Amino acid sequence: MNELWIVSACLLGKNCKYNGKNNFSQEVVDFLSDKTYIAVCPEVAGGLSIPRTPCEKRGNFILDKNGMDRTKEFYQGAMRSKIQNATHAILKAKSPSCGKGKIYDGTFSGTLTEGNGVFAELCIKSGITVFTEEEISLQTKREVPIKKE
Ligand code: SF4
C-alpha cells in the first residue's frame, strides 16, 4: 500500500498556533523529505482564528481559557482534516487537537494527563498510524528506521 502521511502544519513552520507562532521541526521536515504528505491544522479547519484563546480538553469537551465551549469547532475541524487514504501521521505532541498519548489536562496549568487530542483520536480510530514529532525526533537521533505498518 502506498504511504500517505498527514502532518500537523505547525511542525512545518506554518504560523497556525493559538499564539500565531509555529512548532517548526527540522527533523520532521527531513523525515518527510522522501514521503508524500499533506499538512493540516484541525483548529483552523474548524473555523478558529489565528491567534486564538488557547483551548484544552476536559473529558469530551473542549473549553478555551475563558470558559468558552469550542467542542463543535474542534470536532468539525478534525473531520475536515482527515485525509482519505492517509496511512500515517506526525502530529504535534500534547495539543488538544493533535496530541497523542498525553495532553494537557484542562486546568491550563501545564499539567499533562493521559489521552489523545480530538484529531489524533479520530486518526487512530480510522486506522492511521500516528507518531508525535517527539517520537520522530527520537528515532532520528537513534538512526533507527521507523517501523512501517
Ligand atoms: Fe499545530 Fe495541530 Fe495546533 Fe494546528 S491544531 S496549531 S496543527 S498542534
Coordinates of N, CA and C and ligand atoms in Angstrom, one line a residue:
M1 N 0.8 -1.2 0.0 CA 0.0 0.0 0.0 C 0.9 1.3 0.0
N2 N 0.5 2.2 -0.8 CA 1.3 3.5 -0.9 C 1.1 4.3 0.4
E3 N 2.1 4.8 0.9 CA 2.0 5.6 2.2 C 1.6 7.0 1.8
L4 N 0.7 7.5 2.6 CA 0.3 8.9 2.6 C 0.3 9.4 4.0
W5 N 1.1 10.5 4.2 CA 1.3 11.0 5.6 C 0.5 12.3 5.8
I6 N -0.1 12.4 7.0 CA -0.6 13.7 7.4 C 0.4 14.3 8.4
V7 N 0.5 15.6 8.3 CA 1.4 16.2 9.3 C 0.8 17.5 9.9
S8 N 1.0 17.7 11.1 CA 0.5 19.0 11.7 C 1.2 20.1 11.1
A9 N 0.5 21.1 10.5 CA 1.1 22.2 9.7 C 2.0 23.0 10.6
C10 N 1.8 23.2 11.9 CA 2.7 24.0 12.7 C 4.1 23.4 12.8
L11 N 4.2 22.0 12.6 CA 5.5 21.4 12.6 C 6.3 21.7 11.4
L12 N 5.7 22.1 10.3 CA 6.4 22.5 9.1 C 6.6 24.0 9.0
G13 N 6.3 24.7 10.1 CA 6.6 26.2 10.2 C 5.4 27.1 9.9
K14 N 4.2 26.5 9.7 CA 3.1 27.4 9.4 C 2.7 28.0 10.8
N15 N 2.4 29.3 10.7 CA 2.1 30.1 11.9 C 0.6 29.9 12.3
C16 N 0.2 28.7 12.6 CA -1.2 28.4 12.9 C -1.5 28.1 14.4
K17 N -0.4 28.2 15.2 CA -0.7 28.0 16.7 C -1.6 29.0 17.2
Y18 N -2.1 28.8 18.4 CA -3.0 29.7 19.1 C -2.4 31.1 19.2
N19 N -1.1 31.2 19.4 CA -0.4 32.4 19.6 C 0.1 33.0 18.3
G20 N -0.2 32.5 17.2 CA 0.3 33.0 15.9 C 1.7 32.5 15.6
K21 N 2.2 31.6 16.3 CA 3.6 31.1 16.1 C 3.5 29.7 15.5
N22 N 4.6 29.0 15.5 CA 4.7 27.7 14.9 C 5.5 26.7 15.8
N23 N 5.6 25.5 15.4 CA 6.4 24.5 16.2 C 7.4 23.8 15.2
F24 N 8.0 24.6 14.4 CA 8.9 24.1 13.3 C 9.8 23.0 13.8
S25 N 9.9 21.9 13.1 CA 10.8 20.8 13.4 C 11.6 20.4 12.2
Q26 N 12.9 20.7 12.2 CA 13.7 20.3 11.1 C 13.8 18.8 10.9
E27 N 13.7 18.1 12.0 CA 13.7 16.6 12.0 C 12.5 16.1 11.2
V28 N 11.3 16.7 11.5 CA 10.1 16.3 10.8 C 10.3 16.6 9.3
V29 N 10.8 17.8 9.0 CA 11.0 18.1 7.6 C 11.9 17.1 6.9
D30 N 13.0 16.8 7.5 CA 13.9 15.9 6.9 C 13.3 14.5 6.8
F31 N 12.6 14.1 7.8 CA 11.9 12.7 7.8 C 10.9 12.6 6.6
L32 N 10.2 13.7 6.3 CA 9.2 13.7 5.3 C 9.8 13.9 3.9
S33 N 11.1 14.2 3.8 CA 11.6 14.6 2.5 C 11.4 13.7 1.4
D34 N 11.3 12.4 1.7 CA 11.1 11.4 0.6 C 9.7 10.8 0.7
K35 N 8.8 11.5 1.3 CA 7.5 10.9 1.5 C 6.4 11.8 0.9
T36 N 5.2 11.2 0.7 CA 4.1 12.0 0.2 C 3.3 12.4 1.4
Y37 N 3.0 13.7 1.6 CA 2.3 14.2 2.8 C 1.4 15.3 2.5
I38 N 0.5 15.5 3.4 CA -0.4 16.7 3.4 C -0.4 17.3 4.8
A39 N -0.2 18.6 4.8 CA -0.2 19.4 6.1 C -1.6 19.9 6.4
V40 N -2.0 19.7 7.7 CA -3.3 20.2 8.1 C -3.2 20.9 9.5
C41 N -4.2 21.8 9.7 CA -4.3 22.4 11.1 C -5.8 22.2 11.4
P42 N -6.1 21.2 12.2 CA -7.5 21.0 12.5 C -8.3 22.2 13.2
E43 N -7.5 22.9 14.0 CA -8.2 24.0 14.7 C -8.6 25.1 13.8
V44 N -7.7 25.4 12.8 CA -8.0 26.4 11.8 C -9.1 25.9 10.9
A45 N -9.0 24.6 10.5 CA -10.0 24.0 9.7 C -11.4 24.0 10.3
G46 N -11.4 24.0 11.6 CA -12.7 24.1 12.4 C -13.3 25.5 12.5
G47 N -12.5 26.5 11.9 CA -13.0 27.9 11.9 C -12.5 28.8 13.0
L48 N -11.5 28.3 13.7 CA -10.9 29.1 14.8 C -9.9 30.0 14.2
S49 N -9.7 31.2 14.8 CA -8.8 32.2 14.2 C -7.4 32.0 14.7
I50 N -6.5 32.8 14.0 CA -5.1 32.9 14.4 C -4.8 34.4 14.7
P51 N -4.4 34.8 15.8 CA -4.3 34.0 17.0 C -5.7 33.7 17.6
R52 N -5.7 32.8 18.7 CA -7.0 32.5 19.3 C -6.7 32.2 20.8
T53 N -7.7 32.2 21.6 CA -7.5 31.9 23.0 C -7.2 30.4 23.1
P54 N -6.2 30.0 23.9 CA -5.8 28.6 24.0 C -6.9 27.7 24.5
C55 N -7.0 26.5 24.1 CA -8.1 25.6 24.5 C -7.4 24.3 25.1
E56 N -8.1 23.7 26.0 CA -7.7 22.4 26.5 C -8.9 21.4 26.5
K57 N -8.6 20.1 26.5 CA -9.7 19.1 26.5 C -10.0 18.8 28.0
R58 N -11.3 18.8 28.2 CA -11.8 18.3 29.5 C -12.9 17.3 29.3
G59 N -12.5 16.0 29.5 CA -13.5 14.9 29.1 C -13.6 15.0 27.6
N60 N -14.9 15.0 27.2 CA -15.1 15.0 25.7 C -15.4 16.5 25.3
F61 N -15.2 17.4 26.2 CA -15.4 18.8 25.8 C -14.1 19.6 25.6
I62 N -14.2 20.6 24.8 CA -13.0 21.5 24.6 C -13.4 22.9 25.1
L63 N -12.7 23.4 26.1 CA -13.0 24.7 26.6 C -11.8 25.6 26.3
D64 N -12.1 26.9 26.0 CA -10.9 27.8 25.9 C -10.7 28.4 27.3
K65 N -9.6 29.1 27.4 CA -9.1 29.6 28.8 C -10.1 30.5 29.4
N66 N -11.0 31.1 28.6 CA -12.1 31.9 29.2 C -13.4 31.2 29.5
G67 N -13.3 29.9 29.3 CA -14.5 29.0 29.6 C -15.5 28.9 28.4
M68 N -15.1 29.4 27.2 CA -16.0 29.3 26.0 C -15.9 27.9 25.5
D69 N -17.0 27.3 25.2 CA -17.1 25.9 24.7 C -16.7 25.9 23.2
R70 N -15.6 25.2 22.9 CA -15.1 25.1 21.5 C -15.2 23.7 20.9
T71 N -16.0 22.9 21.6 CA -16.1 21.5 21.2 C -16.5 21.3 19.8
K72 N -17.5 22.1 19.4 CA -18.0 21.9 18.0 C -16.9 22.2 17.0
E73 N -16.2 23.3 17.2 CA -15.1 23.7 16.2 C -14.0 22.6 16.2
F74 N -13.7 22.1 17.3 CA -12.6 21.0 17.3 C -13.0 19.8 16.6
Y75 N -14.3 19.3 16.8 CA -14.7 18.1 16.2 C -14.9 18.3 14.7
Q76 N -15.5 19.5 14.3 CA -15.7 19.8 12.9 C -14.3 19.9 12.2
G77 N -13.4 20.5 12.8 CA -12.0 20.7 12.3 C -11.4 19.3 12.1
A78 N -11.5 18.4 13.0 CA -10.9 17.1 12.9 C -11.5 16.4 11.7
M79 N -12.9 16.4 11.6 CA -13.5 15.7 10.5 C -13.0 16.3 9.1
R80 N -12.9 17.6 9.1 CA -12.4 18.3 7.8 C -10.9 18.0 7.5
S81 N -10.2 17.7 8.5 CA -8.7 17.5 8.3 C -8.4 16.0 8.0
K82 N -9.3 15.2 8.2 CA -9.0 13.7 8.0 C -8.9 13.5 6.5
I83 N -7.7 13.0 6.1 CA -7.5 12.8 4.7 C -7.8 11.3 4.3
Q84 N -8.6 11.2 3.3 CA -8.9 9.8 2.8 C -7.7 9.2 2.3
N85 N -7.5 7.9 2.6 CA -6.3 7.1 2.2 C -5.1 7.4 3.0
A86 N -5.1 8.3 3.9 CA -3.9 8.5 4.7 C -3.5 7.3 5.5
T87 N -2.3 7.0 5.6 CA -1.8 5.8 6.3 C -1.1 6.1 7.6
H88 N -0.4 7.2 7.6 CA 0.5 7.6 8.7 C 0.3 9.1 9.0
A89 N 0.6 9.5 10.3 CA 0.5 10.9 10.6 C 1.7 11.2 11.6
I90 N 2.2 12.4 11.5 CA 3.0 13.0 12.5 C 2.3 14.2 13.1
L91 N 1.9 14.1 14.3 CA 1.1 15.1 14.9 C 1.8 15.7 16.2
K92 N 1.5 17.0 16.4 CA 2.1 17.8 17.5 C 1.8 17.2 18.8
A93 N 2.8 16.9 19.6 CA 2.6 16.3 20.9 C 1.8 17.3 21.8
K94 N 1.0 16.7 22.7 CA 0.3 17.4 23.8 C -0.8 18.3 23.5
S95 N -1.0 18.6 22.2 CA -2.1 19.5 21.7 C -3.5 18.9 22.0
P96 N -4.5 19.8 22.3 CA -5.8 19.2 22.5 C -6.4 18.7 21.2
S97 N -5.8 19.1 20.0 CA -6.2 18.5 18.7 C -5.3 17.4 18.3
C98 N -4.0 17.7 18.3 CA -3.1 16.8 17.7 C -2.3 15.8 18.6
G99 N -2.4 16.1 19.9 CA -1.6 15.3 20.9 C -2.0 13.8 20.9
K100 N -1.0 13.0 21.1 CA -1.2 11.5 21.2 C -0.6 11.0 22.5
G101 N -1.5 10.3 23.2 CA -1.0 9.6 24.5 C -1.0 10.5 25.7
K102 N -0.5 11.7 25.6 CA -0.6 12.7 26.7 C -1.0 14.1 26.2
I103 N -1.9 14.7 26.9 CA -2.4 16.0 26.5 C -2.5 16.8 27.8
Y104 N -2.7 18.2 27.6 CA -2.9 19.0 28.8 C -4.2 18.7 29.4
D105 N -4.3 18.8 30.7 CA -5.5 18.2 31.5 C -6.7 19.1 31.6
G106 N -6.7 20.3 31.0 CA -7.9 21.1 31.0 C -7.9 22.1 32.2
T107 N -6.8 22.2 32.9 CA -6.7 23.1 34.0 C -5.8 24.4 33.6
F108 N -5.2 24.3 32.4 CA -4.4 25.4 32.0 C -3.2 25.7 32.9
S109 N -2.7 24.6 33.5 CA -1.6 24.7 34.5 C -0.4 24.0 34.0
G110 N -0.4 23.6 32.7 CA 0.8 22.9 32.2 C 0.8 21.4 32.6
T111 N -0.2 21.0 33.2 CA -0.2 19.6 33.7 C -0.7 18.6 32.6
L112 N 0.0 17.5 32.5 CA -0.4 16.5 31.4 C -1.2 15.4 32.0
T113 N -2.1 14.8 31.2 CA -2.8 13.7 31.6 C -2.9 12.7 30.4
E114 N -3.3 11.5 30.7 CA -3.3 10.5 29.6 C -4.5 10.8 28.7
G115 N -4.3 10.7 27.4 CA -5.4 10.9 26.5 C -4.9 11.4 25.1
N116 N -5.8 11.5 24.2 CA -5.5 11.9 22.8 C -6.2 13.2 22.5
G117 N -5.6 14.0 21.7 CA -6.4 15.2 21.2 C -7.5 14.7 20.2
V118 N -8.4 15.6 19.9 CA -9.6 15.2 19.1 C -9.2 14.7 17.8
F119 N -8.3 15.4 17.1 CA -7.9 14.9 15.7 C -7.1 13.6 15.8
A120 N -6.1 13.6 16.7 CA -5.3 12.4 16.9 C -6.2 11.1 17.2
E121 N -7.2 11.3 18.0 CA -8.1 10.2 18.3 C -8.9 9.8 17.1
L122 N -9.3 10.7 16.3 CA -10.0 10.4 15.0 C -9.1 9.6 14.1
C123 N -7.9 10.0 14.0 CA -6.9 9.4 13.1 C -6.7 7.9 13.6
I124 N -6.4 7.8 14.9 CA -6.2 6.4 15.4 C -7.4 5.5 15.2
K125 N -8.6 6.0 15.4 CA -9.8 5.2 15.2 C -10.0 4.9 13.8
S126 N -9.4 5.7 12.9 CA -9.5 5.4 11.5 C -8.5 4.5 10.9
G127 N -7.6 4.0 11.8 CA -6.6 3.1 11.4 C -5.3 3.7 10.9
I128 N -5.1 5.0 11.1 CA -3.9 5.7 10.7 C -2.9 5.5 11.8
T129 N -1.6 5.2 11.5 CA -0.6 5.1 12.4 C 0.0 6.4 12.8
V130 N -0.2 6.8 14.1 CA 0.1 8.2 14.5 C 1.4 8.2 15.3
F131 N 2.3 9.1 14.9 CA 3.5 9.4 15.7 C 3.5 10.9 16.2
T132 N 4.1 11.2 17.3 CA 4.3 12.6 17.6 C 5.7 13.0 17.0
E133 N 5.9 14.3 17.0 CA 7.2 14.8 16.5 C 8.3 14.3 17.4
E134 N 8.0 14.1 18.7 CA 9.0 13.7 19.7 C 9.4 12.3 19.3
E135 N 8.5 11.4 18.9 CA 8.9 10.1 18.5 C 9.7 10.1 17.3
I136 N 9.4 10.9 16.3 CA 10.2 11.0 15.1 C 11.6 11.5 15.4
S137 N 11.7 12.5 16.3 CA 13.0 13.0 16.7 C 13.8 12.0 17.4
L138 N 13.2 11.2 18.3 CA 14.0 10.1 19.0 C 14.5 9.1 18.0
Q139 N 13.6 8.7 17.1 CA 14.0 7.7 16.1 C 15.2 8.2 15.2
T140 N 15.1 9.5 14.9 CA 16.1 10.1 14.0 C 17.4 10.1 14.7
K141 N 17.4 10.5 16.0 CA 18.7 10.5 16.8 C 19.3 9.2 17.0
R142 N 18.4 8.2 17.1 CA 19.0 6.8 17.3 C 19.3 6.2 15.9
E143 N 18.9 6.9 14.8 CA 19.2 6.4 13.5 C 18.6 5.0 13.3
V144 N 17.4 4.8 14.0 CA 16.7 3.5 13.8 C 15.5 3.8 12.9
P145 N 15.3 3.0 11.8 CA 14.2 3.3 10.9 C 12.9 3.2 11.6
I146 N 11.9 4.1 11.4 CA 10.6 3.9 11.9 C 10.0 2.7 11.3
K147 N 9.4 1.9 12.2 CA 8.7 0.7 11.8 C 7.5 1.0 10.9
K148 N 7.5 0.4 9.8 CA 6.4 0.6 8.9 C 5.3 -0.4 9.1
E149 N 4.0 0.0 9.1 CA 3.0 -1.0 9.3 C 2.2 -1.2 8.1
Ligands
SF4_1 FE1 -0.5 22.6 15.2 FE2 -2.5 20.9 15.4 FE3 -2.5 23.1 17.0 FE4 -2.9 23.3 14.4 S1 -4.2 22.2 15.8 S2 -1.5 24.6 15.6 S3 -1.6 21.7 13.5 S4 -1.0 21.4 17.0

